[in-house]
Coordinates of C-alpha atoms and ligand atoms in Angstrom, one line a residue:
X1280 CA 10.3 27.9 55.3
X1281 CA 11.9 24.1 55.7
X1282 CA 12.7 21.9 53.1
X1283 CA 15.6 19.3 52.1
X1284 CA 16.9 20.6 49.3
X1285 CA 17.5 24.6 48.8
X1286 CA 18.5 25.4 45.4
X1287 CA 19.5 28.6 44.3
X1288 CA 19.0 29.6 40.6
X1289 CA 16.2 28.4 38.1
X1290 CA 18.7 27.8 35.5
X1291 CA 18.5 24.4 34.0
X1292 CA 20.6 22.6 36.0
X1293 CA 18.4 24.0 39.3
X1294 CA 15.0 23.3 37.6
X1295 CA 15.7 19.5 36.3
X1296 CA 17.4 18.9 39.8
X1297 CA 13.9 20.5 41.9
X1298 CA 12.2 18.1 38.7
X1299 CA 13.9 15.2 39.1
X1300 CA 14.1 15.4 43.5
X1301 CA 10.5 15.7 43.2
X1302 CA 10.4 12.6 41.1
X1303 CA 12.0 11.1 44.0
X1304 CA 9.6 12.2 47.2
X1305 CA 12.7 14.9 47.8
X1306 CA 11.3 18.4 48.8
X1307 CA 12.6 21.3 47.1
X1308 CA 13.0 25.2 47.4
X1309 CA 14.2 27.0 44.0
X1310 CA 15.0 30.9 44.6
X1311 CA 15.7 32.7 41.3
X1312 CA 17.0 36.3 41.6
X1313 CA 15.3 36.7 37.8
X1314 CA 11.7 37.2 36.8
X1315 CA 10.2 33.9 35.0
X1316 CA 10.3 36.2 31.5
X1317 CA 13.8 36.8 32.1
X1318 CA 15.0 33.3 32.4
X1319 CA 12.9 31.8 29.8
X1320 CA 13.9 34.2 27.0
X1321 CA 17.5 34.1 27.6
X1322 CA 19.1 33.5 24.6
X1323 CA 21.9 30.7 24.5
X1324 CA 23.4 27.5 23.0
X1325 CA 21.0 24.9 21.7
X1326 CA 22.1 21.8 21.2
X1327 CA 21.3 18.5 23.5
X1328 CA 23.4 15.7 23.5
X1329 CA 21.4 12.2 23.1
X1330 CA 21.9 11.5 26.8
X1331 CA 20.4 14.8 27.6
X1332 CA 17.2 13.7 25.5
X1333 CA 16.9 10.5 27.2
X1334 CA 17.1 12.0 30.5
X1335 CA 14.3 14.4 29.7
X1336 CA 12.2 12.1 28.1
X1337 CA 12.6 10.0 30.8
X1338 CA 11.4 12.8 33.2
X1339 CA 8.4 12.9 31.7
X1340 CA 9.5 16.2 29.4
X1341 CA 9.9 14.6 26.0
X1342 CA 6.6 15.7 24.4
X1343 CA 7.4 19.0 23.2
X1344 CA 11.1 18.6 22.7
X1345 CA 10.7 15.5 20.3
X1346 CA 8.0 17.6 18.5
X1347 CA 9.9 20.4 18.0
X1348 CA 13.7 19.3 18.0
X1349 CA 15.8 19.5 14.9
X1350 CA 17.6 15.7 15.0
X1351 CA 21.2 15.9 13.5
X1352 CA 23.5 13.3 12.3
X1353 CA 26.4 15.0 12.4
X1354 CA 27.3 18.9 11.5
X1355 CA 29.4 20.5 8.7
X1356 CA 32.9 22.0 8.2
X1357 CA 33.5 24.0 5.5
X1358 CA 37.8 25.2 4.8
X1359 CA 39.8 26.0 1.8
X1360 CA 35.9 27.2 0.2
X1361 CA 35.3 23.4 0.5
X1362 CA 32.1 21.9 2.6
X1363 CA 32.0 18.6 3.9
X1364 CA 29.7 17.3 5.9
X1365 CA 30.8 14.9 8.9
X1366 CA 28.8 11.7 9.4
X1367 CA 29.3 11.4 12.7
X1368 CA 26.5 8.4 13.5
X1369 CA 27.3 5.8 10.8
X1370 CA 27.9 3.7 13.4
X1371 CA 26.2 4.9 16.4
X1372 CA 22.9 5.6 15.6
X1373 CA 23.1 8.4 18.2
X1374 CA 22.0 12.2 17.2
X1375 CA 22.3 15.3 18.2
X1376 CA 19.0 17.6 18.7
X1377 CA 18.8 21.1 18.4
X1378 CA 16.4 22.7 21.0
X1379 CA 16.9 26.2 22.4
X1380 CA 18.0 26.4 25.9
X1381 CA 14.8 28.7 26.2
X1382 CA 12.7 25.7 25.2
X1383 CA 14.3 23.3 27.8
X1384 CA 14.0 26.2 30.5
X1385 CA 10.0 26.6 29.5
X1386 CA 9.5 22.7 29.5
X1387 CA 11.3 22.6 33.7
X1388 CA 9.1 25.4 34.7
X1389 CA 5.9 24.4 33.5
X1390 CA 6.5 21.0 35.1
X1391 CA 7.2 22.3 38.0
X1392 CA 4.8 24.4 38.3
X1393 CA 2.2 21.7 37.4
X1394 CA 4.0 19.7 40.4
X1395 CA 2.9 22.4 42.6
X1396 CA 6.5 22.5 43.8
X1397 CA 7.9 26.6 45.2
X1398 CA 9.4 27.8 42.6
X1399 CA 10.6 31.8 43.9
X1400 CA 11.4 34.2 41.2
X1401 CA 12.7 37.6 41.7
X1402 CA 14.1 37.4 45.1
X1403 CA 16.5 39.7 46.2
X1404 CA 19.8 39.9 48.3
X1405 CA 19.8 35.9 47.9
X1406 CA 22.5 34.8 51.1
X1407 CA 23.7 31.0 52.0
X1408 CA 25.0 30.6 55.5
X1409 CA 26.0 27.5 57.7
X1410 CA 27.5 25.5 54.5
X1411 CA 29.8 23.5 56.9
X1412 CA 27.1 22.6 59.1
X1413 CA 24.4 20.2 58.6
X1414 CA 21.7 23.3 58.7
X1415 CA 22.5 25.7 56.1
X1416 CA 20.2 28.5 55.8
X1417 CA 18.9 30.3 52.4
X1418 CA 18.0 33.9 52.9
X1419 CA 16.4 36.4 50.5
X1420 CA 14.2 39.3 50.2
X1421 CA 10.9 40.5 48.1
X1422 CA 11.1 43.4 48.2
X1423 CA 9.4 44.2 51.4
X1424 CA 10.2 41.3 53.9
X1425 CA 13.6 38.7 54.1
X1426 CA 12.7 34.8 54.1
X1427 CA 14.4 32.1 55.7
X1428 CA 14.7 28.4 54.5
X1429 CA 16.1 26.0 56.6
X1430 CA 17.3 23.2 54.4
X1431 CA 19.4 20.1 54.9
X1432 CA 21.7 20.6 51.9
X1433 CA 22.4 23.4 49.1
X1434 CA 22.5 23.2 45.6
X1435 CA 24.7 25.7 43.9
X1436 CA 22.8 26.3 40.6
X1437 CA 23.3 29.9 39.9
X1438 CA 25.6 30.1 37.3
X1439 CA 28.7 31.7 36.8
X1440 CA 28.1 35.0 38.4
X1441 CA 26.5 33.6 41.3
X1442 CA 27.0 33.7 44.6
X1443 CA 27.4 29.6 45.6
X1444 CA 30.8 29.6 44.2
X1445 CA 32.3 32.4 46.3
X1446 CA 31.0 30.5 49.6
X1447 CA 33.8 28.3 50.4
X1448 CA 37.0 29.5 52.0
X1449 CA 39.4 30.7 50.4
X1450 CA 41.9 27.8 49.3
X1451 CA 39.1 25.1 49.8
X1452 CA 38.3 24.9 46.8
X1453 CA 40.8 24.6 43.5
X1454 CA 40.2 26.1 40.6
X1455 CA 41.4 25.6 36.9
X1456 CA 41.2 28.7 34.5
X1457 CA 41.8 29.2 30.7
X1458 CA 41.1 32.0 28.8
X1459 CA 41.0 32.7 25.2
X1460 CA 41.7 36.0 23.4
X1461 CA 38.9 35.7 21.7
X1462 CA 34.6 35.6 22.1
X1463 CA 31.6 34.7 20.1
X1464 CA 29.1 37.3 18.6
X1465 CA 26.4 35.2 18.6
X1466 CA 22.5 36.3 16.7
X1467 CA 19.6 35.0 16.0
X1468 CA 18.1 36.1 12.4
X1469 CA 15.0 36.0 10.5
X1470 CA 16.9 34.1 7.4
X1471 CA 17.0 30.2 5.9
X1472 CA 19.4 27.9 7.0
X1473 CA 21.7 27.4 4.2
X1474 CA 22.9 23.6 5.3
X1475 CA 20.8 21.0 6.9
X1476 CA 23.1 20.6 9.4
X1477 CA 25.3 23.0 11.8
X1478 CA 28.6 24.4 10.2
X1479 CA 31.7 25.4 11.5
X1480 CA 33.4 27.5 9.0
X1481 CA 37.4 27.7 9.6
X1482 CA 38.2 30.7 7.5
X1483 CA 41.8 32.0 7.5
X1484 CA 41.2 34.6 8.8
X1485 CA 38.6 33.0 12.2
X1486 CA 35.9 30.8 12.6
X1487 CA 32.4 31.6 11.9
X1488 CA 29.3 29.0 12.8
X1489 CA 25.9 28.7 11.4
X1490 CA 23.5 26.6 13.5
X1491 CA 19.8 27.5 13.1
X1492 CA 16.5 26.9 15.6
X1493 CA 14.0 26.6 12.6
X1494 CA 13.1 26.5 8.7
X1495 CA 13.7 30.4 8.9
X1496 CA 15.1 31.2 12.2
X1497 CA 19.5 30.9 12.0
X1498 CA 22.3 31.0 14.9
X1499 CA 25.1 32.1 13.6
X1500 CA 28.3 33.2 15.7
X1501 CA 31.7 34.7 14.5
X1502 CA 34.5 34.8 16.3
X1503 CA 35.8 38.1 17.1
X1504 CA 38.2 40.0 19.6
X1505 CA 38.4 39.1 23.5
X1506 CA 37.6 43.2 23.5
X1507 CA 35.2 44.1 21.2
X1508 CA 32.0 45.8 22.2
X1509 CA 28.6 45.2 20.2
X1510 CA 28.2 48.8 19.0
X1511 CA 31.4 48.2 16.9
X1512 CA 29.1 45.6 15.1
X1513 CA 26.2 47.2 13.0
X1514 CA 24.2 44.4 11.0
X1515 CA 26.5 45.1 8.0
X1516 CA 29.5 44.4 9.2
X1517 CA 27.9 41.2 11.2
X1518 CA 26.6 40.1 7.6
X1519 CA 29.7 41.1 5.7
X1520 CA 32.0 39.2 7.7
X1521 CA 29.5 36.4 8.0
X1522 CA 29.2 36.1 4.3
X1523 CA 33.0 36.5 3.6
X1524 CA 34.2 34.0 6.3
X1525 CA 31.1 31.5 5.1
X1526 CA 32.3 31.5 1.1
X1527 CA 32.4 28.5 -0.7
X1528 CA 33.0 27.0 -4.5
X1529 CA 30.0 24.2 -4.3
X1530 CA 27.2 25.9 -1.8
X1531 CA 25.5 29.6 -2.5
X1532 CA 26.1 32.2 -0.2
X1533 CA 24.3 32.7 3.0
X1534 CA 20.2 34.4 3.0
X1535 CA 21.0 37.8 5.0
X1536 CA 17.7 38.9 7.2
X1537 CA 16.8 40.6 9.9
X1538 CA 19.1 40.5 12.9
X1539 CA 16.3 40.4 16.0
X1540 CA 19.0 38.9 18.7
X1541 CA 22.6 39.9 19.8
X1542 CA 25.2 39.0 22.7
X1543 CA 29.1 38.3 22.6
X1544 CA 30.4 35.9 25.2
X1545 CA 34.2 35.3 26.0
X1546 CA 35.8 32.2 25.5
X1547 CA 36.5 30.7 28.7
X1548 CA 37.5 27.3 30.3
X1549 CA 36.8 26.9 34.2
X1550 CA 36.6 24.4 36.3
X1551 CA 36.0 24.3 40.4
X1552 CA 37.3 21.3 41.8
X1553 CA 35.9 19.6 44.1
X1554 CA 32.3 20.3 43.2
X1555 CA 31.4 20.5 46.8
X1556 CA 31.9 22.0 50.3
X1557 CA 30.2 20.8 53.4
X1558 CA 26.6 21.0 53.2
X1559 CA 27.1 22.6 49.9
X1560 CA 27.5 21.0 46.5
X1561 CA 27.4 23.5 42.6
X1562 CA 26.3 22.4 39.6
X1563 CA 26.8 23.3 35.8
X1564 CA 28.0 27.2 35.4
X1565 CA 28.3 27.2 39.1
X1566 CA 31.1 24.6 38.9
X1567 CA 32.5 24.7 35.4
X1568 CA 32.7 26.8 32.4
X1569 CA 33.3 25.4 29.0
X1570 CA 33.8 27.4 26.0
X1571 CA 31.0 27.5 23.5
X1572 CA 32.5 25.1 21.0
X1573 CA 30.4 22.4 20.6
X1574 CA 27.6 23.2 22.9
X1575 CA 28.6 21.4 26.0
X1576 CA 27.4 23.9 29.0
X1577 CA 24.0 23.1 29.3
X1578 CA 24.8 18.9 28.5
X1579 CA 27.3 19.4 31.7
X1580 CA 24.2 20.9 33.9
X1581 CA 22.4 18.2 32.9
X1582 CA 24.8 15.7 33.9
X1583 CA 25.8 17.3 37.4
X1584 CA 21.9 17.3 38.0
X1585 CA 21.4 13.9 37.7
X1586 CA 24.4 12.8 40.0
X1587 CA 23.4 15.2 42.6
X1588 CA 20.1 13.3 42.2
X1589 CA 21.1 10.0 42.8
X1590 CA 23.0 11.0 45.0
X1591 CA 20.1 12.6 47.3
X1592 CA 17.9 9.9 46.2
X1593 CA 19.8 7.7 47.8
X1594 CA 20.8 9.2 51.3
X1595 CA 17.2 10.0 51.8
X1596 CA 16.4 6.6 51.6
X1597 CA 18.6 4.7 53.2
X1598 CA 20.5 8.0 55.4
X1599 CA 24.0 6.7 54.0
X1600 CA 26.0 9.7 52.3
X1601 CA 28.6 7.5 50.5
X1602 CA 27.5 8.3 47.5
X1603 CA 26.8 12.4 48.4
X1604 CA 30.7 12.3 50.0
X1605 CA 31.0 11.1 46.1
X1606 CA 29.5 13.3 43.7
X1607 CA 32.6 15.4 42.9
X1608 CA 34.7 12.7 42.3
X1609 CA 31.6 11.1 39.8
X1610 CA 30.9 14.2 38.0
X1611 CA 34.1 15.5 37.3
X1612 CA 35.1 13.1 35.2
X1613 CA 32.9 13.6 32.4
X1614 CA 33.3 17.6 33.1
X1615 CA 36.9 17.3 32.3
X1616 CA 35.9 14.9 28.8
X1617 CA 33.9 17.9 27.8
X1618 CA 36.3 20.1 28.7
X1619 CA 39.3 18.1 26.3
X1620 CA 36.8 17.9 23.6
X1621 CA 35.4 22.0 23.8
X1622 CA 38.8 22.5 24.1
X1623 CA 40.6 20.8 21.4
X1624 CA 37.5 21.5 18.6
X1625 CA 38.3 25.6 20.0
X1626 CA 41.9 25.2 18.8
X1627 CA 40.9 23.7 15.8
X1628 CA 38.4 25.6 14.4
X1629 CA 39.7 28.9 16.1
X1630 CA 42.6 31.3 15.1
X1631 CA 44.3 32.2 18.0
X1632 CA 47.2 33.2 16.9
X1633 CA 49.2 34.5 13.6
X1634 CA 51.5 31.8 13.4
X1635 CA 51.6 30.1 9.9
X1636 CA 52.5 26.4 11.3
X1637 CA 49.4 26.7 13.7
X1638 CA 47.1 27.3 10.6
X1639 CA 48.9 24.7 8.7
X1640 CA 48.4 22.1 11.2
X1641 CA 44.9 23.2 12.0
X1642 CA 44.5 22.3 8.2
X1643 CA 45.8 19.4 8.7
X1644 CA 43.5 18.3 11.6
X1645 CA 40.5 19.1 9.5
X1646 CA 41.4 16.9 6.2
X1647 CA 41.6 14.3 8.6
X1648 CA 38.3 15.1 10.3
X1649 CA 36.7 15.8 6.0
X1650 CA 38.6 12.0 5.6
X1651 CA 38.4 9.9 8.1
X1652 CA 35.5 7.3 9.4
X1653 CA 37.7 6.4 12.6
X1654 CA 38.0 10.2 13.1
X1655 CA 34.5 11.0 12.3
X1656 CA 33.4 7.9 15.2
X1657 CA 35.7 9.5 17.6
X1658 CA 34.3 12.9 17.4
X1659 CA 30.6 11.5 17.5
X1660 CA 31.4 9.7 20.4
X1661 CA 31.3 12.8 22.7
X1662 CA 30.1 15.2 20.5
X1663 CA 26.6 13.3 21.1
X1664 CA 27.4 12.6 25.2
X1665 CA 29.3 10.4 26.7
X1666 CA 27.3 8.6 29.0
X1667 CA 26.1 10.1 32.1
X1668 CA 28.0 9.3 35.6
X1669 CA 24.8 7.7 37.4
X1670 CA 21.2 7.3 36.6
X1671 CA 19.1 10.0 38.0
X1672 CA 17.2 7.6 40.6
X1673 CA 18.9 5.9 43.8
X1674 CA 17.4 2.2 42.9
X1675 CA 17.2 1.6 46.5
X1676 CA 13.7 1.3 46.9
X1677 CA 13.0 -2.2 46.2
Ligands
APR2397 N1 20.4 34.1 43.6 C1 19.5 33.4 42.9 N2 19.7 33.1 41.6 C2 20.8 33.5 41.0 C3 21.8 34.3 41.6 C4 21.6 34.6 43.0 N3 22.5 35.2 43.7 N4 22.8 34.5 40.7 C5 22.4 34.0 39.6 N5 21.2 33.4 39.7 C6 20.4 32.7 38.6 C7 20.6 33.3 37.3 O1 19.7 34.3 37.1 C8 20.2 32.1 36.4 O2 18.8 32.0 36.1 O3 21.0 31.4 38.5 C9 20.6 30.9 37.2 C10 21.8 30.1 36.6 O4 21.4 29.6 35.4 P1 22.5 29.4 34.2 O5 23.4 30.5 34.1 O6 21.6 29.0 33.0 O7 23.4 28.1 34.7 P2 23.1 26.6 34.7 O8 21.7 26.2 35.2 O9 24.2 26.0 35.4 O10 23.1 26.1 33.2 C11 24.2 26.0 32.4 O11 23.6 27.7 31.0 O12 25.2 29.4 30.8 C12 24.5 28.4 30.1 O13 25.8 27.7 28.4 C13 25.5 27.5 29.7 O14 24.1 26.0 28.8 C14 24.8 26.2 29.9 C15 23.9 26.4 31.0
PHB2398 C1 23.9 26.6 18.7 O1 23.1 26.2 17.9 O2 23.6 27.4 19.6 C2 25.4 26.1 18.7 C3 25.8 25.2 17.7 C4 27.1 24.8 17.6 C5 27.9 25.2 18.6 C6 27.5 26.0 19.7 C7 26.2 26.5 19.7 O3 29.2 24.7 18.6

């Protein structure tokens, strides 16, 4: 097989890059190690920044997500039993949309599909050679036979546990770590939401969120040890410490249900700098982790894809690579925004430690937050998305 672009992984930030390449007359390859079932049912984060929405509904995907999305103004904080809910639009007139990651995943692969553009699931023993020469090589098996695709570039798009990551020599790439002592138990519950909005409750003794997907479907997360193991959390205890963390003096307690989805993820900060190596460039989990707090990961994908795109867009149509030779440098940027804002709402909203000044001036952080319009723009700001790097077209065409 020959194509320009291989991409490896069918996550979103592989899918809207094959989508928005084919936009552009750029052929595309997308190997998935996954079953189509698998990836569209994965369970994870759910909230799209208003950039993120305009970029789909540009790429023709809108229909479903503007149907179905929850729009937000702003989310919740509830401390010292007290809720307040943070306007974060009043000026702006952006919004926040909540839309599962499974939804955005479903909406890529039926377009592609429609395209008629390969999309591979389930291959095996996926391998990348020839990244620093102008002929890399994507291999993989079914089962029975290996493939071969010839492509002119790569695109990293399998995740954090991929292989595109570990390609580079050693040293070639830098990498910036940060790990919390702490992860998310995350569920998904047959119950009511029981505020409009998302919460973030910043109980003494740790932080537990309630998001939702629908009228009666809730995401909640608590925060619990780095080393916990699910078992250690029967629906009980999940609901006990939900409801105790949750408690407030001017809202009733939280509808308990049925439990039908569980996973815990580590809290973890990562970025890969630069983004690229040779013939080979990553995007999203691929190139950067950001800890859940505030539901950045699959905005960053999103963004990466569509200066990868422009990017392509461009060298295919007028063979100059200036701005390819570029993309680390113009995504990494707004990669490192998200990664001050995930970061700073973490330490916030999170205990991480037992140290009474840290909760004090936690505290403090979140009166001003409860208080403050300036505060309350500043947070919207890039809790709705900063602006992405590039459009996702080359405008050379004219
Ligand atoms: N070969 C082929 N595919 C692979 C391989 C491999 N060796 N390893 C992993 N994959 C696939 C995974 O099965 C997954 O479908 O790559 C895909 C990566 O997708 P994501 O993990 O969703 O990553 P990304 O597309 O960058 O999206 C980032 O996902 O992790 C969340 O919260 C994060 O929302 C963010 C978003
Ligand atoms: C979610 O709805 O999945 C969600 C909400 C808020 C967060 C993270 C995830 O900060």
């Amino acid at each position: 097989m020959r194509c320009q672009v291989a991409i490896v992984g069918a996550g979103p930030a592989g899918l809207v890059l094959g989508h928005m390449l084919h936009l552009q007359g750029i052929d595309s390859i997308i190997v998935e190690r996954r079953t189509r079932d698998y990836v569209e049912q994965r369970v994870r984060a759910g909230v799209l920044e208003q950039p993120s929405v305009d970029l789909l509904t540009d790429l023709g995907l809108g229909e479903r997500l503007h149907d179905r999305a929850l729009v937000h103004n702003g989310f919740y904080i509830r401390f010292d039993r007290e809720t307040h809910h943070l306007n974060l639009n009043s000026r702006s007139g952006r919004h926040s949309y909540v839309y599962g990651q499974a939804e955005v995943v479903h909406d890529l692969i039926e377009a592609r599909i429609s395209a008629g553009q390969p999309l591979i699931f389930g291959a095996d023993e996926v391998s990348v050679t020839g990244i620093d020469t102008d002929r890399p090589v994507v291999t993989f098996s079914d089962g029975q036979q290996t493939h071969r695709i010839d492509a002119d570039f790569v695109a990293g798009c399998d995740g954090s546990q991929g292989i595109c990551r570990t390609l580079p020599p050693a040293g070639a790439l830098a990498r910036f770590v940060r790990s919390y002592p702490v992860a998310w138990l995350g569920i998904l519950a047959h119950t009511a939401p029981v505020t409009a909005e998302g919460m973030y409750c910043a109980h003494p003794d740790g932080l537990s969120v309630h998001s939702m997907r629908g009228p009666r479907i809730t995401r909640q997360y608590l925060q619990v040890p780095a080393h916990t193991e699910l078992q250690d959390w029967p629906d009980e205890r999940i609901w006990q410490e939900l409801l105790r963390r949750s408690e407030s003096d001017d809202h009733p307690p939280l509808e308990t249900g049925e439990i039908f989805d569980r996973s815990i993820a580590l809290l973890r900060s990562e970025v890969t700098a630069p983004m690229q190596y040779g013939s080979l460039f990553l995007l999203g989990d691929a190139a950067h982790i950001v800890p859940p707090t505030g539901a950045k990961g699959l905005n960053l994908a999103l963004s990466d894809a569509c200066v990868l795109s422009h990017a392509l867009g461009a060298y295919y149509c007028t063979g100059n690579s200036e701005f390819l030779d570029a993309y680390s440098a113009t995504a990494l940027p707004r990669v490192w925004q998200a990664q001050n804002f995930s970061a700073k709402l973490t330490s916030v909203l999170h205990r991480l430690s037992d140290d009474p000044m840290e909760y004090e001036l936690r505290r403090a952080q979140l009166r001003r937050w409860a208080s403050s319009d300036a505060e309350q723009d500043a947070l919207g700001e890039v809790y709705f998305g900063l602006p992405f790097p590039t459009p996702w077209r080359a405008e050379t065409r004219t």
